[in-house]
Amino acid sequence: MHPPLLDVKNLVKYHATQGGMVRAVDGVDLQVRAGETLGLVGESGCGKSTLGRTIVRLHDPDEGSITFKGEDISQLSRRELRPVRRQMQMVFQDPYASLNPRRTIRQILTEPFTVHDVGTRREQAERVEALVARVGLHPDHADRHPHELSGGQRQRISIARAIALEPSLVVCDEPVSALDVSIQAQIINLLRRLQSESGSAYLFISHDLSVIGYLADRIAVMYLGEIVEIAPKRLLWQQPLHPYTQALFSSIAEPLPPSVPRRARVSMKGDLPSPLNPPSGCRFHTRCPHVMPRCRDSAPPLLGVSQADSDVHRVACWLHQAA
Ligand code: SF4
């Protein structure tokens, strides 16, 4: 079996807030394989965006390792990271904030080639024209500024910039959540098509399990800085084991595919606790409908559901682990 494209081990990232230090990412292990889409789902404030930004080294990790293509990149300097950035790109939630308003789309899309010294000026111009077409925009859009485009068109430009250098991994951080529902499906379909053409892997971050379910091969569920369940989509769809995952499934409003079993509704109590002062033991215990005494004192590890598939379906819940 090939080593994963991305191998994150025991990653910790603190954030300074007015109330004190928050462990926004708290001991996360996950892998992304070449060409796959790993969906990362969880409520707003659970640390998933911080995790994505730390993986691409927009934030420096406080503990743990990030191994990309066999190299530990967690401690590389900005200069040492330059060749890695060519292989690892990010698409942000708000395309307007991530595009320089004073530059034309042509200038924005030329930048990755000039920064990484790829091609002659003529070749760069040809590549930019090809990129604009690839993301479904008219050639005239290249000479406009970001404010002259719609939200969906701007996100197409962000995606074009991210794929310009044909990266092996694209981290997509809520790339459709700021868009109208009618546009969301177009952008998701674009991401799918581009992936099938390029073979890039995606780490796709969203609070919306139905969006994740459409794109992902595997799904990781995050709660208060920790991964609580990870499994191939088909397995998670058929048999979500963690009560938090079950509650997320219950909250999907639109009809599920016919192959997905209908389940009793699982509701969570209360709101997401403050990450400044996370609950002891299992962090979900304040909201869990199945809470037991041991859950309040002891944090369940993320373990394989069965020995036969210990790397396939893992869950952090005492209901599924021996005493
Ligand atoms: Fe609920 Fe306990 Fe499982 Fe946590 S460990 S999810 S509190 S049953």
mmCIF file of C-alpha atoms and ligand atoms in Angstrom, residues 242-243 282 284-285 288 290-292 295 300 316-319, ligand 1:
data_model
loop_
_atom_site.group_PDB
_atom_site.id
_atom_site.type_symbol
_atom_site.label_atom_id
_atom_site.label_comp_id
_atom_site.label_asym_id
_atom_site.label_seq_id
_atom_site.Cartn_x
_atom_site.Cartn_y
_atom_site.Cartn_z
ATOM 1 C CA HIS A 242 -20.745 8.438 17.109
ATOM 2 C CA PRO A 243 -23.832 10.133 18.583
ATOM 3 C CA CYS A 282 -15.629 13.041 26.227
ATOM 4 C CA PHE A 284 -19.547 15.688 23.603
ATOM 5 C CA HIS A 285 -20.857 14.503 26.980
ATOM 6 C CA CYS A 288 -24.941 13.450 24.222
ATOM 7 C CA HIS A 290 -26.330 8.398 25.570
ATOM 8 C CA VAL A 291 -23.987 9.909 28.168
ATOM 9 C CA MET A 292 -22.706 7.478 30.837
ATOM 10 C CA CYS A 295 -17.917 9.733 29.727
ATOM 11 C CA PRO A 300 -12.417 7.916 24.575
ATOM 12 C CA ALA A 316 -14.044 7.977 19.642
ATOM 13 C CA CYS A 317 -16.956 6.852 21.830
ATOM 14 C CA TRP A 318 -17.181 4.554 24.883
ATOM 15 C CA LEU A 319 -20.344 2.980 23.445
HETATM 16 FE FE1 SF4 B 1 -21.758 10.065 24.278
HETATM 17 FE FE2 SF4 B 1 -20.170 8.891 26.059
HETATM 18 FE FE3 SF4 B 1 -19.933 8.286 23.474
HETATM 19 FE FE4 SF4 B 1 -19.139 10.656 24.400
HETATM 20 S S1 SF4 B 1 -18.265 8.663 24.921
HETATM 21 S S2 SF4 B 1 -20.324 10.283 22.572
HETATM 22 S S3 SF4 B 1 -20.719 11.057 25.954
HETATM 23 S S4 SF4 B 1 -21.712 7.876 24.788
#
